[in-house]
Amino acid sequence: MVGGLLGLSTTGKHRPVENPPLVLVGCSGGPDSLALAAVAAFFATRGEVRVGAVVVDHQMLPGSAGVAARTAEQLRGLGLDPVQVRTVDVEHDGGGPEAAARAARFAALDAAARELGAETVLLGHTMDDQAESVLLGLARGSGTRSLAGMRERRGLYARPFLKLRRAETLAVCQALELQPWHDPANSDEAYLRVRVRHNVLPFLAAELGPGVTESLARTAGILGHDADFLDGLAGQEFARIAQLGPDAGDGPAEVTLPEDELRGLPPALRTRVLARAVVVLGGCQPSQERLGAAETLLERRGSAGPVQLAGKVSAWRTSRSVAVPHEGRGYGKLVFRRTA
């Protein structure tokens, strides 16, 4: 599980290496990430990897600094080194507190991995988290990528526990006499995810059978392969038709997409190309609703917009100059720009 994602042998045969690569565990102190840290610490004893940890203090609850310090102490007791506590300021940008906390957390993990030279960051999400993500995607009317849930491996990040149930991570903590922190937000039904966890999934299990969590997670795995394939095709089309520039120092400030080319794409690729334009400009993955609003610009005549997309990116439809011959609605382009 953990060893496989790190490219280590799981047959019991291993060799210590002279300069083992560093792996970090993103640890909140909860049962899932604390159990993951303990399992990763075992692999560190084999000499093939070094294992450290990053504890992110979001400062969103009273006493959060104390929770972070106690978590770091337990991690050092497990033999993890280095162990960092990173304090972040959560900035709300209209996406809700959970999304803002997630963005701040990943920014802190990215920075720690860069500074420490880590090759991988392990996250403690379980099969239960995956099932909840699929249900939330269904409730929002999201597309394939959202329904695919979380990937087992994506870039720097790996999630070795996606095939484990939450109860199993609690059992690991109990067996090792660890003291996990239980986030009170996980019991606050003001959050949609908490209602899904405590009300919706138990109801579905009672009505459909106890394997519903496994079925939802399996669906995510199937859709993940489909989404990866479509994203790859969309990336090729984006590279073919997109015009980037000018450079703003941290990437392009504008992306232009010719509408004739966009109209020629299958809908599944067209929305992905539009989304890629937003992400290239530093924005977040737009919702299906926002992508649909951008796509309707193709139905307009003359200049239209703006449509506000995720992460302070807006889209317009602009006409060609009147000096350029055109016929019907087959002219113009969509322009994506950073708005701040």
Short mmCIF file of C-alpha atoms in Angstrom, two decimals:
data_model
loop_
_atom_site.label_atom_id
_atom_site.label_comp_id
_atom_site.label_asym_id
_atom_site.label_seq_id
_atom_site.Cartn_x
_atom_site.Cartn_y
_atom_site.Cartn_z
CA MET A 1 0.00 0.00 0.00
CA VAL A 2 2.39 2.71 1.23
CA GLY A 3 5.45 0.85 0.00
CA GLY A 4 3.96 0.25 -3.43
CA LEU A 5 3.24 3.94 -3.99
CA LEU A 6 6.80 4.77 -2.98
CA GLY A 7 8.25 2.23 -5.38
CA LEU A 8 9.51 0.02 -2.52
CA SER A 9 9.50 -3.73 -2.41
CA THR A 10 6.59 -5.26 -0.51
CA THR A 11 8.00 -8.80 -0.56
CA GLY A 12 10.21 -8.34 2.49
CA LYS A 13 13.40 -8.02 0.44
CA HIS A 14 14.94 -4.58 0.70
CA ARG A 15 18.26 -2.83 0.73
CA PRO A 16 19.17 0.33 2.64
CA VAL A 17 20.46 3.07 0.35
CA GLU A 18 23.17 5.62 1.01
CA ASN A 19 21.04 8.75 0.45
CA PRO A 20 17.41 7.67 0.81
CA PRO A 21 14.79 10.03 -0.66
CA LEU A 22 12.64 12.07 1.69
CA VAL A 23 8.91 11.42 1.95
CA LEU A 24 6.62 13.73 3.94
CA VAL A 25 3.33 12.89 5.61
CA GLY A 26 0.72 15.62 5.71
CA CYS A 27 -0.63 15.05 9.21
CA SER A 28 -3.54 16.82 10.91
CA GLY A 29 -3.28 14.68 14.02
CA GLY A 30 -6.53 12.86 13.14
CA PRO A 31 -6.75 9.05 13.10
CA ASP A 32 -6.27 8.68 9.34
CA SER A 33 -3.12 10.75 8.93
CA LEU A 34 -1.66 9.63 12.27
CA ALA A 35 -2.07 5.96 11.28
CA LEU A 36 -0.48 6.76 7.92
CA ALA A 37 2.49 8.39 9.66
CA ALA A 38 2.96 5.27 11.80
CA VAL A 39 2.91 2.96 8.76
CA ALA A 40 5.29 5.24 6.85
CA ALA A 41 7.62 5.28 9.87
CA PHE A 42 7.92 1.50 9.58
CA PHE A 43 9.21 1.83 6.02
CA ALA A 44 11.75 4.41 7.21
CA THR A 45 13.29 1.76 9.49
CA ARG A 46 14.20 -0.27 6.40
CA GLY A 47 16.60 2.44 5.22
CA GLU A 48 15.09 2.85 1.75
CA VAL A 49 13.38 6.18 2.48
CA ARG A 50 13.47 8.93 5.05
CA VAL A 51 10.08 9.96 6.40
CA GLY A 52 9.21 13.37 7.81
CA ALA A 53 5.94 15.20 8.37
CA VAL A 54 4.23 18.55 8.00
CA VAL A 55 1.49 19.64 10.43
CA VAL A 56 -0.57 22.56 9.13
CA ASP A 57 -2.18 24.81 11.72
CA HIS A 58 -5.09 26.57 10.01
CA GLN A 59 -5.78 28.76 13.09
CA MET A 60 -9.51 28.20 12.56
CA LEU A 61 -10.25 26.69 15.99
CA PRO A 62 -9.31 27.77 19.52
CA GLY A 63 -6.27 25.87 20.73
CA SER A 64 -5.15 24.87 17.25
CA ALA A 65 -1.52 25.70 18.04
CA GLY A 66 -1.58 23.27 20.96
CA VAL A 67 -3.10 20.52 18.79
CA ALA A 68 -0.39 21.05 16.18
CA ALA A 69 2.37 20.95 18.80
CA ARG A 70 1.05 17.72 20.39
CA THR A 71 0.73 16.12 16.95
CA ALA A 72 4.30 17.06 16.07
CA GLU A 73 5.48 15.56 19.37
CA GLN A 74 3.75 12.23 18.60
CA LEU A 75 5.24 12.20 15.12
CA ARG A 76 8.75 12.73 16.45
CA GLY A 77 8.09 9.92 18.91
CA LEU A 78 7.33 7.65 15.95
CA GLY A 79 10.76 8.49 14.54
CA LEU A 80 9.74 10.90 11.80
CA ASP A 81 12.33 13.54 10.97
CA PRO A 82 12.09 16.36 10.02
CA VAL A 83 8.73 17.36 11.47
CA GLN A 84 7.51 20.87 10.69
CA VAL A 85 4.54 22.83 12.00
CA ARG A 86 3.35 25.40 9.46
CA THR A 87 0.89 28.10 10.46
CA VAL A 88 -1.29 29.49 7.67
CA ASP A 89 -3.79 32.29 7.26
CA VAL A 90 -6.97 31.06 5.60
CA GLU A 91 -8.22 33.66 3.12
CA HIS A 92 -11.83 33.32 2.03
CA ASP A 93 -12.33 34.13 -1.66
CA GLY A 94 -15.99 33.21 -2.04
CA GLY A 95 -15.44 29.46 -2.33
CA GLY A 96 -16.34 28.68 1.30
CA PRO A 97 -14.21 27.96 4.36
CA GLU A 98 -13.43 24.33 3.44
CA ALA A 99 -12.10 25.28 0.01
CA ALA A 100 -10.08 28.15 1.48
CA ALA A 101 -8.56 25.89 4.15
CA ARG A 102 -7.71 23.27 1.52
CA ALA A 103 -5.96 25.86 -0.68
CA ALA A 104 -3.93 27.16 2.29
CA ARG A 105 -3.03 23.62 3.36
CA PHE A 106 -1.78 22.54 -0.06
CA ALA A 107 0.20 25.77 -0.44
CA ALA A 108 1.94 24.99 2.87
CA LEU A 109 2.62 21.37 1.86
CA ASP A 110 3.96 22.47 -1.53
CA ALA A 111 6.30 24.95 0.14
CA ALA A 112 7.55 22.41 2.68
CA ALA A 113 8.23 19.81 0.00
CA ARG A 114 10.17 22.35 -2.05
CA GLU A 115 12.26 23.58 0.87
CA LEU A 116 13.02 20.11 2.23
CA GLY A 117 13.52 18.44 -1.14
CA ALA A 118 10.78 15.83 -0.65
CA GLU A 119 9.86 13.60 -3.57
CA THR A 120 6.42 12.62 -2.28
CA VAL A 121 3.81 13.91 0.17
CA LEU A 122 1.49 11.27 1.62
CA LEU A 123 -2.12 12.14 2.49
CA GLY A 124 -4.38 10.06 4.73
CA HIS A 125 -7.64 10.03 2.76
CA THR A 126 -9.57 6.76 3.06
CA MET A 127 -12.19 4.87 1.05
CA ASP A 128 -14.85 6.61 3.13
CA ASP A 129 -13.51 10.01 2.05
CA GLN A 130 -13.59 8.83 -1.57
CA ALA A 131 -17.21 7.69 -1.32
CA GLU A 132 -18.20 11.02 0.24
CA SER A 133 -16.48 12.89 -2.61
CA VAL A 134 -18.43 10.92 -5.24
CA LEU A 135 -21.76 11.64 -3.53
CA LEU A 136 -20.92 15.33 -3.20
CA GLY A 137 -20.05 15.43 -6.90
CA LEU A 138 -23.39 13.83 -7.76
CA ALA A 139 -25.27 16.30 -5.56
CA ARG A 140 -23.59 19.23 -7.30
CA GLY A 141 -24.21 17.88 -10.80
CA SER A 142 -20.47 17.79 -11.45
CA GLY A 143 -18.63 16.22 -14.36
CA THR A 144 -16.50 13.12 -14.75
CA ARG A 145 -13.42 14.55 -13.06
CA SER A 146 -15.33 15.44 -9.90
CA LEU A 147 -17.09 12.06 -9.79
CA ALA A 148 -13.69 10.39 -10.18
CA GLY A 149 -12.90 11.61 -6.68
CA MET A 150 -9.31 11.66 -5.49
CA ARG A 151 -6.46 10.05 -7.38
CA GLU A 152 -4.22 7.55 -5.67
CA ARG A 153 -1.25 9.41 -7.12
CA ARG A 154 -1.17 12.88 -8.64
CA GLY A 155 2.09 14.71 -9.09
CA LEU A 156 3.74 15.19 -5.73
CA TYR A 157 0.85 13.71 -3.75
CA ALA A 158 -0.01 10.09 -2.97
CA ARG A 159 -2.96 8.63 -1.05
CA PRO A 160 -2.02 5.10 0.05
CA PHE A 161 -5.13 4.57 2.23
CA LEU A 162 -7.83 4.94 -0.44
CA LYS A 163 -8.52 1.20 -0.20
CA LEU A 164 -8.79 1.31 3.61
CA ARG A 165 -11.91 2.10 5.64
CA ARG A 166 -11.84 4.81 8.29
CA ALA A 167 -12.45 2.21 11.01
CA GLU A 168 -9.20 0.48 10.04
CA THR A 169 -7.14 3.62 10.66
CA LEU A 170 -8.74 3.94 14.09
CA ALA A 171 -7.74 0.34 14.78
CA VAL A 172 -4.13 1.12 13.82
CA CYS A 173 -4.06 4.03 16.27
CA GLN A 174 -5.52 1.89 19.04
CA ALA A 175 -3.09 -0.96 18.40
CA LEU A 176 -0.12 1.43 18.58
CA GLU A 177 -1.56 3.38 21.53
CA LEU A 178 -1.52 6.62 19.58
CA GLN A 179 -3.65 9.55 20.68
CA PRO A 180 -5.39 10.98 17.61
CA TRP A 181 -7.09 14.36 17.62
CA HIS A 182 -10.76 14.35 16.64
CA ASP A 183 -11.62 17.53 14.74
CA PRO A 184 -14.92 18.92 16.10
CA ALA A 185 -15.72 20.15 12.58
CA ASN A 186 -16.15 16.48 11.58
CA SER A 187 -19.25 16.37 13.80
CA ASP A 188 -20.67 19.75 12.76
CA GLU A 189 -23.65 19.13 10.51
CA ALA A 190 -23.47 22.68 9.22
CA TYR A 191 -21.02 21.16 6.73
CA LEU A 192 -22.49 19.24 3.81
CA ARG A 193 -19.72 16.62 3.90
CA VAL A 194 -20.51 15.87 7.55
CA ARG A 195 -24.21 15.36 6.72
CA VAL A 196 -23.22 13.01 3.92
CA ARG A 197 -20.95 11.09 6.32
CA HIS A 198 -23.37 10.77 9.23
CA ASN A 199 -26.76 10.73 7.50
CA VAL A 200 -26.65 9.99 3.77
CA LEU A 201 -24.12 7.15 3.59
CA PRO A 202 -25.60 5.22 6.55
CA PHE A 203 -29.07 5.58 4.96
CA LEU A 204 -27.79 4.28 1.61
CA ALA A 205 -26.02 1.39 3.32
CA ALA A 206 -29.24 0.47 5.13
CA GLU A 207 -31.32 0.65 1.96
CA LEU A 208 -28.88 -0.61 -0.68
CA GLY A 209 -26.58 -2.86 1.31
CA PRO A 210 -23.38 -2.50 3.32
CA GLY A 211 -21.14 -2.44 0.24
CA VAL A 212 -22.27 0.98 -0.97
CA THR A 213 -19.08 2.73 0.18
CA GLU A 214 -16.93 0.22 -1.71
CA SER A 215 -19.16 0.56 -4.80
CA LEU A 216 -18.89 4.35 -4.81
CA ALA A 217 -15.10 4.16 -4.44
CA ARG A 218 -14.93 1.61 -7.27
CA THR A 219 -16.98 3.95 -9.46
CA ALA A 220 -14.47 6.72 -8.75
CA GLY A 221 -11.64 4.46 -9.89
CA ILE A 222 -13.38 3.61 -13.18
CA LEU A 223 -14.27 7.22 -13.92
CA GLY A 224 -10.75 8.30 -13.01
CA HIS A 225 -9.33 6.35 -15.96
CA ASP A 226 -11.94 7.86 -18.29
CA ALA A 227 -11.24 11.38 -17.01
CA ASP A 228 -7.48 10.94 -17.41
CA PHE A 229 -7.94 9.84 -21.03
CA LEU A 230 -10.22 12.78 -21.88
CA ASP A 231 -7.95 15.25 -20.06
CA GLY A 232 -5.02 13.99 -22.14
CA LEU A 233 -6.91 14.53 -25.40
CA ALA A 234 -8.05 17.97 -24.23
CA GLY A 235 -4.46 18.90 -23.41
CA GLN A 236 -3.43 18.08 -26.98
CA GLU A 237 -6.26 20.20 -28.39
CA PHE A 238 -5.44 23.10 -26.08
CA ALA A 239 -1.80 23.01 -27.21
CA ARG A 240 -2.98 23.02 -30.83
CA ILE A 241 -5.41 25.93 -30.74
CA ALA A 242 -4.57 28.16 -27.74
CA GLN A 243 -2.64 31.40 -28.11
CA LEU A 244 -0.86 32.49 -24.92
CA GLY A 245 0.45 35.83 -23.84
CA PRO A 246 1.64 38.28 -22.86
CA ASP A 247 3.80 36.86 -20.08
CA ALA A 248 2.92 38.30 -16.66
CA GLY A 249 6.02 36.93 -14.92
CA ASP A 250 4.25 33.97 -13.32
CA GLY A 251 2.61 32.74 -16.50
CA PRO A 252 0.48 34.20 -19.28
CA ALA A 253 -1.96 36.99 -18.50
CA GLU A 254 -4.28 35.99 -21.34
CA VAL A 255 -5.38 32.92 -23.28
CA THR A 256 -7.19 33.21 -26.61
CA LEU A 257 -9.20 30.36 -28.13
CA PRO A 258 -10.61 30.66 -31.69
CA GLU A 259 -14.30 29.87 -31.60
CA ASP A 260 -14.37 28.03 -34.93
CA GLU A 261 -11.87 25.54 -33.46
CA LEU A 262 -13.83 25.28 -30.22
CA ARG A 263 -17.08 24.55 -32.02
CA GLY A 264 -15.38 21.73 -33.91
CA LEU A 265 -14.49 19.89 -30.70
CA PRO A 266 -16.73 17.24 -29.09
CA PRO A 267 -18.47 18.69 -26.02
CA ALA A 268 -16.45 16.51 -23.63
CA LEU A 269 -13.22 18.00 -24.97
CA ARG A 270 -14.53 21.55 -25.44
CA THR A 271 -15.39 22.05 -21.77
CA ARG A 272 -12.02 20.61 -20.74
CA VAL A 273 -10.19 22.99 -23.08
CA LEU A 274 -12.11 25.92 -21.55
CA ALA A 275 -11.22 24.70 -18.06
CA ARG A 276 -7.56 24.36 -19.00
CA ALA A 277 -7.50 28.00 -20.11
CA VAL A 278 -8.62 29.02 -16.62
CA VAL A 279 -6.07 26.80 -14.87
CA VAL A 280 -3.21 28.00 -17.13
CA LEU A 281 -3.99 31.54 -15.96
CA GLY A 282 -3.65 30.50 -12.33
CA GLY A 283 -7.35 30.02 -11.65
CA CYS A 284 -9.07 27.06 -9.97
CA GLN A 285 -10.88 24.27 -11.78
CA PRO A 286 -14.26 25.88 -12.70
CA SER A 287 -17.57 24.27 -11.81
CA GLN A 288 -19.70 22.74 -14.58
CA GLU A 289 -22.11 25.66 -14.15
CA ARG A 290 -19.39 28.25 -14.81
CA LEU A 291 -18.00 26.25 -17.73
CA GLY A 292 -21.50 26.10 -19.20
CA ALA A 293 -21.80 29.88 -18.89
CA ALA A 294 -18.49 30.33 -20.75
CA GLU A 295 -19.59 27.88 -23.42
CA THR A 296 -22.78 29.88 -24.09
CA LEU A 297 -20.57 32.76 -25.26
CA LEU A 298 -20.13 30.72 -28.45
CA GLU A 299 -23.84 31.17 -29.15
CA ARG A 300 -23.65 34.97 -29.11
CA ARG A 301 -23.11 37.38 -31.97
CA GLY A 302 -20.62 40.18 -31.64
CA SER A 303 -18.80 40.89 -28.40
CA ALA A 304 -20.22 39.37 -25.21
CA GLY A 305 -19.30 38.77 -21.60
CA PRO A 306 -17.62 38.85 -19.25
CA VAL A 307 -18.27 35.51 -17.57
CA GLN A 308 -16.56 35.28 -14.20
CA LEU A 309 -14.76 31.98 -13.66
CA ALA A 310 -12.93 30.47 -10.70
CA GLY A 311 -9.80 32.10 -9.32
CA LYS A 312 -10.27 35.66 -10.63
CA VAL A 313 -10.33 34.70 -14.29
CA SER A 314 -12.94 36.08 -16.70
CA ALA A 315 -13.92 35.14 -20.25
CA TRP A 316 -15.18 37.34 -23.11
CA ARG A 317 -16.23 36.75 -26.68
CA THR A 318 -14.66 39.29 -29.00
CA SER A 319 -15.43 39.87 -32.66
CA ARG A 320 -12.85 40.19 -35.36
CA SER A 321 -12.18 43.61 -36.75
CA VAL A 322 -14.82 44.84 -39.19
CA ALA A 323 -12.01 44.99 -41.72
CA VAL A 324 -11.79 41.20 -41.63
CA PRO A 325 -14.40 39.42 -43.75
CA HIS A 326 -16.67 37.07 -41.84
CA GLU A 327 -19.88 35.17 -42.33
CA GLY A 328 -22.62 34.43 -39.85
CA ARG A 329 -21.52 33.48 -36.38
CA GLY A 330 -18.39 31.64 -37.49
CA TYR A 331 -16.00 34.36 -36.46
CA GLY A 332 -14.46 35.68 -33.29
CA LYS A 333 -12.63 34.22 -30.34
CA LEU A 334 -12.95 33.60 -26.62
CA VAL A 335 -10.47 35.55 -24.52
CA PHE A 336 -9.62 34.51 -20.96
CA ARG A 337 -7.88 37.06 -18.75
CA ARG A 338 -6.84 37.41 -15.14
CA THR A 339 -9.06 40.03 -13.56
CA ALA A 340 -6.82 40.81 -10.57
#
